[in-house]
Coordinates of C-alpha atoms in Angstrom, one line a residue:
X581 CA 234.1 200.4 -35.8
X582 CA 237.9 200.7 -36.7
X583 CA 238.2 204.5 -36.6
X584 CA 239.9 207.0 -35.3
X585 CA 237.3 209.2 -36.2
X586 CA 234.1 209.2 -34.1
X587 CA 231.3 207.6 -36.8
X588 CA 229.4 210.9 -36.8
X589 CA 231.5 212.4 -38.6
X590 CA 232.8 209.5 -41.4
X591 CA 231.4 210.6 -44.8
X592 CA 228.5 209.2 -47.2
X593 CA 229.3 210.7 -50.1
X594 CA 230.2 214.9 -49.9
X595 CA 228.7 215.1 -46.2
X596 CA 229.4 213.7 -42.9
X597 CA 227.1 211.1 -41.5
X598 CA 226.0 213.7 -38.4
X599 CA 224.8 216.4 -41.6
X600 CA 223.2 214.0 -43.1
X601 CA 221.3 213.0 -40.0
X602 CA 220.8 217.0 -38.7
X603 CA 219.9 217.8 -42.7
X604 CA 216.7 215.4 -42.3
X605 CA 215.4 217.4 -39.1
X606 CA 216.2 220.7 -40.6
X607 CA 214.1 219.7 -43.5
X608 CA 211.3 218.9 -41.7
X609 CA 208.8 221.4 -41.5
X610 CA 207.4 220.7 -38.4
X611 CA 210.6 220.9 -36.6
X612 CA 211.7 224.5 -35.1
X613 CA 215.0 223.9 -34.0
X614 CA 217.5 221.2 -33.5
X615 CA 220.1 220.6 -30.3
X616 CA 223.1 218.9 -31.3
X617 CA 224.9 217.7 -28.0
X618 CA 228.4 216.8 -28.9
X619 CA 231.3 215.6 -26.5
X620 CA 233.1 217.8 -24.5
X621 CA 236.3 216.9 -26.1
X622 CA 234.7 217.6 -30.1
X623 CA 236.6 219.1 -32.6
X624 CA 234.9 218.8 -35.4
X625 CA 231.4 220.0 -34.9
X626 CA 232.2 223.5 -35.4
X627 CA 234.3 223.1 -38.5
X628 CA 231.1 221.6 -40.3
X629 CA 229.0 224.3 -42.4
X630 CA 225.9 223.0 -40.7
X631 CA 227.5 224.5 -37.6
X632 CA 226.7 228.1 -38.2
X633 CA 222.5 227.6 -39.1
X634 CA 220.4 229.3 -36.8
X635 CA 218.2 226.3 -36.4
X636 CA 221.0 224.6 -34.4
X637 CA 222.1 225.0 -31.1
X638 CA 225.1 223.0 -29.5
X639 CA 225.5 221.8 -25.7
X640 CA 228.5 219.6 -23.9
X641 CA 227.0 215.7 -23.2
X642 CA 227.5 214.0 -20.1
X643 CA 228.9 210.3 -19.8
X644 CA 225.9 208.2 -20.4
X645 CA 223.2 209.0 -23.0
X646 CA 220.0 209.7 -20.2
X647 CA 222.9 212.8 -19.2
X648 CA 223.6 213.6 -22.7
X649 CA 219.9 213.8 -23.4
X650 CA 219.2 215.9 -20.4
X651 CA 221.9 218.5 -20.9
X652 CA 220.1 219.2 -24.3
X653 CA 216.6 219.5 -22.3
X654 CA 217.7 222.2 -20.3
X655 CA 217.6 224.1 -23.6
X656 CA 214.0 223.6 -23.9
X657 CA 210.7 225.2 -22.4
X658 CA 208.8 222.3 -20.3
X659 CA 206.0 222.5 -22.0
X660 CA 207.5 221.8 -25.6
X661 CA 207.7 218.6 -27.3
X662 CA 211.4 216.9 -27.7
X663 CA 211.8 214.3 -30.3
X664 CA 215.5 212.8 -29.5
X665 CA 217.0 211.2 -32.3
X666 CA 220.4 209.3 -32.6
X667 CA 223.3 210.6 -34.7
X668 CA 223.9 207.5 -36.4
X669 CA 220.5 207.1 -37.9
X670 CA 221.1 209.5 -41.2
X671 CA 218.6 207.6 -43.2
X672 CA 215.6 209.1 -40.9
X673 CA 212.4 209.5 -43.1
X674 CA 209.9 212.7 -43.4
X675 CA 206.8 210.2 -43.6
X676 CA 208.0 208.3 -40.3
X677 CA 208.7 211.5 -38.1
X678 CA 205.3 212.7 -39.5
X679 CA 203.5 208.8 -38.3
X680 CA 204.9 209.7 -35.4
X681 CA 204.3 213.5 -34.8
X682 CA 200.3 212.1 -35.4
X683 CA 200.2 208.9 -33.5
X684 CA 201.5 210.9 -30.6
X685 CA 199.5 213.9 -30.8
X686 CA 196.0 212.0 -31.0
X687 CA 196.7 209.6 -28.1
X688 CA 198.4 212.6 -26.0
X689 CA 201.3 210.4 -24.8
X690 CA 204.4 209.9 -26.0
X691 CA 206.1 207.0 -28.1
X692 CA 208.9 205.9 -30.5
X693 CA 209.8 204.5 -33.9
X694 CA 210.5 200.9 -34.0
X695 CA 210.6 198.0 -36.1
X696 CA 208.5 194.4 -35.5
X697 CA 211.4 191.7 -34.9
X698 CA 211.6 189.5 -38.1
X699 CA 214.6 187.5 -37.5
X700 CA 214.6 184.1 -35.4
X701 CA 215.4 185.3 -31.5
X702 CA 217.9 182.8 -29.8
X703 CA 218.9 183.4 -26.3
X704 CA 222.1 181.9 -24.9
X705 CA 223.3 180.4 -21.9
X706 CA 224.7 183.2 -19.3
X707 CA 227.4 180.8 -18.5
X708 CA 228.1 180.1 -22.1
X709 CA 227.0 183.0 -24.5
X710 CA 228.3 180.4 -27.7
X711 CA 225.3 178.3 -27.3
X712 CA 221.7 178.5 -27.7
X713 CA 219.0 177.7 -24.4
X714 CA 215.8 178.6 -26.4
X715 CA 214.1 180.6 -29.2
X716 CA 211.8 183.3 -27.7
X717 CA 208.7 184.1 -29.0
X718 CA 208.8 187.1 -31.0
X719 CA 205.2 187.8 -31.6
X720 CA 205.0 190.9 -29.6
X721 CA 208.9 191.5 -29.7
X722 CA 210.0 195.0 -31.6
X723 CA 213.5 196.4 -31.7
X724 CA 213.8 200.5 -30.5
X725 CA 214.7 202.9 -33.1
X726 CA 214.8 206.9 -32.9
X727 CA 213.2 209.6 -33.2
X728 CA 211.5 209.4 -29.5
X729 CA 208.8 211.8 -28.9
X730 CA 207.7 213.3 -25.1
X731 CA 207.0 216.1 -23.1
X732 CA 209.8 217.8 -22.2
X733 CA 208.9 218.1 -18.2
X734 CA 208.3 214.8 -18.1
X735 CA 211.3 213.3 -20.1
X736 CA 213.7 215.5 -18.0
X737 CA 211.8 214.3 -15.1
X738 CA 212.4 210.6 -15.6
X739 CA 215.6 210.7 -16.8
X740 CA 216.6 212.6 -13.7
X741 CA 215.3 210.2 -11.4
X742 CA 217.0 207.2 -13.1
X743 CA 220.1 208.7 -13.1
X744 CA 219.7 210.0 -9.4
X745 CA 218.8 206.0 -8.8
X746 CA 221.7 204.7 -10.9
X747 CA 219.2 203.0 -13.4
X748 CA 220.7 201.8 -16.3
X749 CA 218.8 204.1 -19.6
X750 CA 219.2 202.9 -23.1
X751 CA 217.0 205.0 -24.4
X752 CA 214.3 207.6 -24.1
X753 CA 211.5 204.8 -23.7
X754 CA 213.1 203.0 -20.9
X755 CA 213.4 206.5 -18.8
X756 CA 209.4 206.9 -19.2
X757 CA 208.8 203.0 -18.5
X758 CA 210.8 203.5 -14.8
X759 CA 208.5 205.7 -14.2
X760 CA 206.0 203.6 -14.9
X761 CA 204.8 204.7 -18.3
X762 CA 203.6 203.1 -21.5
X763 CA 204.6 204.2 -24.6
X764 CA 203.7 204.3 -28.0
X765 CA 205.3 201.9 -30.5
X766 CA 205.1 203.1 -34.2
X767 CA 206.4 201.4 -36.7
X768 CA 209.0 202.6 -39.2
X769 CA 210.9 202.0 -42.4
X770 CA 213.8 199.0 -42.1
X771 CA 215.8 201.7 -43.8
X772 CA 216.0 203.5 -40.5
X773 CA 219.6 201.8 -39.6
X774 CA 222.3 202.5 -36.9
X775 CA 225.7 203.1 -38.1
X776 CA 227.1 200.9 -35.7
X777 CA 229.8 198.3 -37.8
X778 CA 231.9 199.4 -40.7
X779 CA 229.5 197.8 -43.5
X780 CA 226.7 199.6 -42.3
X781 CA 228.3 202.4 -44.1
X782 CA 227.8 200.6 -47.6
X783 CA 224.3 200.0 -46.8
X784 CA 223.6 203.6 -45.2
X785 CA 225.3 205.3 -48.9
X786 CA 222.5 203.0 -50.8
X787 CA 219.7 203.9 -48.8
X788 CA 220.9 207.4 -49.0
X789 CA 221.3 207.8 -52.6
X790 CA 217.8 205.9 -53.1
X791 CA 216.0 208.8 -50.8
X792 CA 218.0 211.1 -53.1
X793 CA 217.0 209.7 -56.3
X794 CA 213.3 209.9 -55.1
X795 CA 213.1 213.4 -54.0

């Protein structure tokens, strides 16, 4: 994205895309508290008005997300639960946190919100990314979205030992699979998008006001 301004904290409407985002874990009744790690050269966090609830704590991030991740772990007792959701995802909803608070507490293990892979996958030369080898299958293909729900002991765990073995994390998941575990997939809304590109913005706003409108 073209901005000078980290996308956190570009506006939908009166609000920041970061309080929009912390606003739906606030809200959520089964959620005690929420870390917000920010960078360590943040400016902004602390002139938000979300910045002074006493549901929120703040921490400094590392360089990569599995350090980021971590340094908000150390806030928490082992034995709690952390569910680790991205910044960018403001359009979050209740019911999918709460399929996911369930699926994960009756099969004791944790798991993440994703979303089956609908689109046609093409994958492309390595020599020439321009032009197509093959189409995969994408029958059991799913694309990783956040929240992520584990233990806390054993999220810190793995994530220390892939950083420790210079293992590249992309996400919670893929810290619990080097370690040789097997999460749970649960599927969410398609409304659950990443800012990532400018006209996600657009498409975030109407999502947005339609969660709004149906309150």
């Amino acid at each position: 994205m073209n901005s000078q301004i980290p996308k956190q904290y570009l506006k939908i409407g009166s609000m920041t895309i970061l309080e929009h985002t912390v606003d739906k874990l606030l809200t959520h009744p089964k959620i005690d508290r929420v870390i917000v790690v920010i960078n360590s050269n943040d400016n902004l966090f602390n002139k938000l008005p979300i910045a002074t609830n006493d549901k929120i704590s703040v921490t400094l991030g590392g360089q990569t997300r599995a350090a980021s991740v971590l340094a908000g772990l150390k806030l928490l007792h082992s034995e709690q639960w952390a569910l680790v959701h991205d910044a960018a995802r403001p359009c979050i909803d209740h019911h999918d946190i709460n399929r996911l608070i369930e699926a994960v507490m009756n099969a004791k293990r944790g798991g993440i919100l994703a979303m089956r892979i609908s689109d046609t996958v093409k994958r492309s030369y390595q020599d020439n990314d321009s032009i197509i080898e093959h189409s995969e299958d994408r029958t059991h293909l799913w694309g990783a979205a956040t929240p992520q729900l584990f233990k806390v002991d054993e999220l810190k765990f793995c994530l220390q030992k892939a950083l420790n073995d210079n293992v590249a994390i992309t996400d919670e998941a893929s810290a619990i699979e080097y370690c040789g575990g097997h999460p749970l997939l649960v599927e969410c809304r398609r409304d659950n998008i990443k800012i990532t590109r400018s006209e996600d913005i657009a498409l975030a706003t109407f999502y947005i006001k339609n969660q709004i409108s149906k309150r």
